[in-house]
Amino acid sequence: MDTPKVIGLAGFGLEVPDLEVAAKFYAAFGLDAHLQDDWLGLRSPGRPQDEAVIVHGARKRLHHLSFTIDAADENRFAEKLQKAGMQVVGAPAGGHRPGLWFQDPWGTWINLTPGTAPPLAVPAASEDRIDVARWQKLRRDPKPTRIGHMLMFTPDYPKAEAFFTDVLGLRTTDRAAGKVSFMAAGSGVIDHHCFGLIPSTHRGYQHASFQVGSIDDIGFGAASMAKAGYKEGFGLGRHALASNLFHYVRDPWGSWIEYYCDMDKISDKWQTRDWNELPYIWGPEWSPEFWGKQMNGNFEPS
C-alpha cells in the first residue's frame, strides 16, 4: 500500500503583537478577515477554510504550518507519524484547525487537516482586442484566489528537507544552491511548489504567497497596498525557479507577503535540479535581506 502524502498547503499560523494591526494589513491585501476574541482568521474570498490563523504573541513569530491531507488518510498518517517518532496530540493553544497536530524535530507545530487538493490556476480566456478599450474592462479591485505557497527558515537545512520529504511526502522540485529548496505536493499536474525551506540560524516564517489571476491583478494589488500605507516591497519581477511573476510587500513585523501568478506546472516527469541562478530573471534590485541567513527584518526569537 502506498504511504500517505500531503496533497497541498492548507495555510500557516503566526503570532503577532496586535491582532487589529494584522486585520488591517491582511484586509488591505485582499483577504477576508474575521477577528474573534483572541485570534484572527484569514482566507481568500470564496475559500472554504481559513488559510492563515493569527494569534496574539509578544513578538511576531511562526506559530504553525498546516498541510492538507485526504480525509481517508488521517488514521494512516497518525500511524506513520508515530512510527517516525512524532507524538500526535491535541491542538496547541491558538491552533484553531481540525486534524492531526504534532511537532517536528525542531519544535515547529504542524497540522494535517482533511480537505481537497487546491485547484490549479486556469488562464483567463483571450478576449477580442479589436475595438475594445482593454483598460476600461480590467477589474480594479482584484482579490487573491488562494494561498499558493509558504517559505520558512530552518537551522538544519538538509535534515529538514529530508523530514518534509520522508514524513509528509513533499517532493523537492528545484533548489537554488545553499539558498532555498522548493517543494511540491500532490500528484498529476501540480504547481511547481507549495512550500520551501531556507537555511538560517533558527526556524521562522519567511513569506507567504497568494495567487491572483494576472499581471494586472498584481499591479492593482501593489497599488492598493501602497495607497493603504504599505509601501515597502519589491516587484514587479519574474522569478527564475518556478517562473512566476511576483510582487512582495513587507508586513508590519518585517516579513513578507507576495502576490503571484503564472507559475510553472509540473508532472511526475519533472526532474529535480540544483541551480546557481539569481532568484529572478528580470525585476528590481533584489533585497539582500530576503535570503539573509541572519533573517534581518524577518528575524524571529529562537
XYZ file of C-alpha atoms in Angstrom:
302
model
C 0.000 0.000 0.000
C 1.280 3.496 -0.884
C 2.442 5.626 2.005
C 0.173 8.630 2.730
C 1.320 12.024 1.487
C 0.103 15.574 1.970
C -1.816 16.883 -1.054
C -1.350 20.614 -0.619
C -0.635 23.577 1.623
C -3.611 24.481 3.818
C -2.012 27.546 5.375
C 0.023 28.812 8.298
C -0.240 30.413 11.701
C 1.570 33.429 13.143
C 1.856 35.105 16.494
C 1.827 38.922 16.318
C 1.684 41.672 18.960
C -1.520 43.328 17.667
C -4.410 41.491 16.017
C -6.109 44.687 14.850
C -2.936 45.758 13.024
C -2.863 42.327 11.391
C -6.529 42.514 10.393
C -5.996 45.909 8.757
C -2.906 44.759 6.847
C -4.331 41.498 5.525
C -7.677 43.086 4.645
C -5.799 45.679 2.569
C -4.034 42.772 0.845
C -7.458 41.438 -0.173
C -8.121 38.627 2.290
C -11.378 38.165 4.173
C -10.622 38.726 7.856
C -12.787 37.659 10.783
C -11.499 38.819 14.161
C -12.511 36.687 17.131
C -11.912 37.494 20.806
C -8.355 36.198 20.798
C -7.494 35.223 17.209
C -7.816 36.311 13.599
C -8.845 34.050 10.731
C -7.894 34.949 7.152
C -8.914 33.405 3.848
C -9.033 34.261 0.171
C -12.589 35.294 -0.775
C -14.643 32.208 -1.541
C -12.285 29.708 0.069
C -13.968 27.275 2.492
C -11.347 27.339 5.259
C -9.026 29.844 6.901
C -5.657 29.894 5.192
C -3.955 31.949 7.902
C -4.618 31.888 11.636
C -3.144 34.783 13.604
C -2.928 34.768 17.394
C -1.533 37.220 19.922
C 2.105 36.972 20.963
C 4.791 39.214 22.396
C 6.653 39.256 19.049
C 5.961 38.169 15.511
C 6.877 34.516 15.082
C 5.768 31.394 13.281
C 3.051 29.535 15.181
C 2.397 26.545 12.892
C 2.290 25.076 9.412
C -0.817 23.386 8.038
C -0.948 20.904 5.161
C -3.984 19.314 3.516
C -4.437 15.554 3.572
C -7.106 13.264 2.166
C -9.654 12.516 4.903
C -9.245 8.792 4.217
C -5.543 9.074 5.115
C -5.941 10.614 8.575
C -5.555 7.349 10.517
C -2.768 6.166 8.222
C -0.925 9.439 8.783
C -1.323 9.106 12.545
C 0.307 5.672 12.358
C 3.058 6.948 10.062
C 3.866 9.837 12.373
C 4.053 7.581 15.416
C 6.404 5.205 13.576
C 8.594 8.206 12.723
C 8.779 9.168 16.396
C 6.296 12.046 16.220
C 3.719 12.262 19.019
C 0.223 13.107 17.726
C -1.527 15.380 20.238
C -4.445 17.777 20.520
C -4.296 21.233 19.004
C -1.950 23.614 20.851
C -3.200 26.925 22.193
C -4.010 29.056 19.162
C -4.276 26.091 16.793
C -7.883 26.637 15.678
C -7.664 23.946 12.972
C -9.100 20.413 12.865
C -6.985 17.354 12.148
C -3.696 15.930 13.409
C -1.189 18.004 15.363
C 2.453 17.214 16.115
C 5.836 18.918 16.412
C 8.690 18.323 14.009
C 12.218 17.603 15.350
C 12.917 21.353 15.599
C 9.800 22.205 17.587
C 7.609 23.539 14.777
C 3.928 22.772 15.233
C 2.497 21.071 12.143
C -1.180 20.453 11.439
C -2.508 17.930 8.914
C -6.086 18.862 8.107
C -8.535 16.874 5.937
C -9.530 18.578 2.695
C -9.149 18.591 -1.064
C -6.208 19.448 -3.268
C -6.095 23.123 -4.299
C -7.290 23.976 -7.815
C -4.757 24.889 -10.459
C -4.900 28.346 -11.946
C -6.814 28.396 -15.218
C -5.566 31.023 -17.693
C -8.172 33.621 -18.491
C -9.824 33.228 -21.868
C -8.374 35.501 -24.505
C -10.531 38.453 -25.401
C -11.154 40.015 -28.739
C -8.979 43.138 -28.587
C -10.339 44.767 -31.743
C -12.268 47.947 -30.958
C -12.043 47.181 -27.223
C -10.594 49.596 -24.658
C -8.964 46.929 -22.512
C -8.015 49.326 -19.712
C -11.696 50.106 -19.098
C -12.585 46.442 -18.629
C -9.885 45.488 -16.139
C -11.019 44.574 -12.641
C -9.681 47.367 -10.430
C -10.064 45.618 -7.071
C -8.787 42.038 -7.604
C -8.667 39.597 -4.706
C -6.386 36.615 -4.061
C -7.865 33.297 -5.150
C -5.993 31.030 -2.706
C -2.780 30.595 -0.763
C -0.167 29.273 -3.153
C 2.969 28.675 -1.112
C 4.862 29.489 2.043
C 8.599 29.544 2.795
C 10.180 29.089 6.201
C 13.663 29.343 7.654
C 15.312 26.258 9.132
C 18.535 25.784 11.156
C 19.065 22.238 9.841
C 18.573 22.600 6.112
C 19.420 19.127 4.699
C 17.734 17.243 7.545
C 14.635 19.436 7.358
C 14.310 18.774 3.622
C 14.597 15.046 4.290
C 11.977 15.251 7.058
C 9.385 17.009 4.907
C 10.073 14.532 2.104
C 10.092 11.296 4.103
C 7.435 12.023 6.721
C 4.983 14.316 4.913
C 5.579 13.185 1.342
C 6.538 16.540 -0.152
C 8.725 16.457 -3.247
C 11.728 18.720 -3.879
C 11.338 20.234 -7.341
C 14.262 22.682 -7.567
C 16.995 24.126 -5.372
C 18.948 27.360 -5.512
C 22.225 26.015 -4.199
C 22.592 26.748 -0.499
C 19.694 29.227 -0.506
C 16.323 27.537 -0.934
C 14.622 24.209 -1.634
C 11.244 24.382 -3.343
C 8.829 21.531 -2.602
C 5.568 20.389 -4.196
C 2.612 18.305 -3.014
C 0.105 16.111 -4.782
C 0.135 14.008 -7.932
C -0.597 14.535 -11.610
C -0.158 18.080 -12.911
C 0.569 20.342 -9.936
C 2.102 23.708 -9.062
C 5.905 23.832 -9.103
C 5.895 24.325 -5.327
C 3.636 24.945 -2.351
C 6.374 25.068 0.303
C 10.037 25.904 0.654
C 12.955 25.852 3.085
C 15.686 28.480 3.529
C 18.771 27.847 5.706
C 19.146 30.226 8.653
C 20.122 30.469 12.305
C 16.808 29.006 13.526
C 13.316 28.266 12.318
C 10.991 31.093 11.342
C 8.422 32.448 8.908
C 9.869 33.968 5.729
C 6.910 34.729 3.485
C 3.512 33.540 2.308
C 2.277 33.936 -1.244
C -1.254 34.236 -2.585
C -2.298 33.552 -6.152
C -4.002 36.181 -8.295
C -5.218 35.927 -11.852
C -2.884 38.087 -13.917
C -0.085 40.619 -14.036
C -2.741 43.338 -13.876
C -4.061 41.863 -10.638
C -0.532 42.029 -9.214
C -0.218 45.668 -10.305
C -3.564 46.701 -8.879
C -2.831 44.812 -5.656
C 0.539 46.510 -5.211
C -1.005 49.919 -5.885
C -3.811 49.228 -3.412
C -1.341 48.244 -0.703
C 0.740 51.372 -1.312
C -2.393 53.533 -1.113
C -3.217 51.870 2.226
C 0.222 52.882 3.519
C 2.118 49.621 2.947
C 4.678 50.967 0.505
C 7.801 48.933 1.294
C 8.329 45.987 -1.011
C 9.829 44.902 -4.287
C 8.446 43.914 -7.638
C 7.232 43.614 -10.284
C 9.505 40.811 -11.498
C 9.653 37.260 -12.791
C 11.328 34.523 -10.793
C 13.818 32.145 -12.339
C 12.828 28.958 -10.495
C 9.057 28.361 -10.926
C 8.911 31.250 -13.439
C 6.102 33.081 -11.627
C 5.530 36.815 -11.723
C 5.800 38.429 -8.285
C 5.413 41.477 -6.119
C 6.284 41.370 -2.400
C 5.016 43.697 0.314
C 6.641 43.931 3.728
C 4.235 43.345 6.588
C 4.175 45.391 9.842
C 6.559 42.914 11.553
C 9.346 42.810 8.970
C 8.477 39.719 6.933
C 6.783 39.462 3.546
C 3.591 38.639 1.715
C 3.501 38.088 -2.037
C 1.090 38.393 -4.931
C 1.969 35.913 -7.676
C 0.617 34.469 -10.910
C 1.746 32.380 -13.885
C 3.680 29.661 -12.033
C 5.151 26.625 -13.785
C 3.068 23.455 -13.661
C 4.879 20.131 -13.383
C 4.103 16.426 -13.716
C 5.688 13.227 -12.436
C 8.256 13.582 -15.236
C 9.826 16.699 -13.661
C 13.451 16.237 -12.618
C 14.879 17.916 -9.517
C 17.839 20.165 -10.294
C 20.254 22.407 -8.409
C 20.727 25.906 -9.812
C 23.051 28.850 -9.255
C 20.800 31.391 -10.952
C 19.543 34.627 -9.438
C 16.096 34.297 -7.883
C 14.666 36.416 -10.710
C 15.283 36.886 -14.418
C 14.036 40.467 -14.513
C 12.794 42.909 -11.921
C 14.042 45.482 -9.400
C 17.279 45.267 -7.475
C 16.937 42.282 -5.178
C 16.803 42.826 -1.443
C 19.867 41.052 0.044
C 17.915 40.682 3.283
C 15.454 38.376 1.555
C 17.890 35.446 1.604
C 19.986 36.640 4.569
C 20.982 33.881 6.961
C 20.520 36.169 9.945
C 16.949 36.837 8.783
C 17.411 40.564 9.464
C 13.945 42.098 9.097
C 12.449 38.613 9.228
C 14.219 37.765 12.460
C 12.152 35.823 14.978
C 13.028 34.810 18.540
C 14.580 31.370 18.681
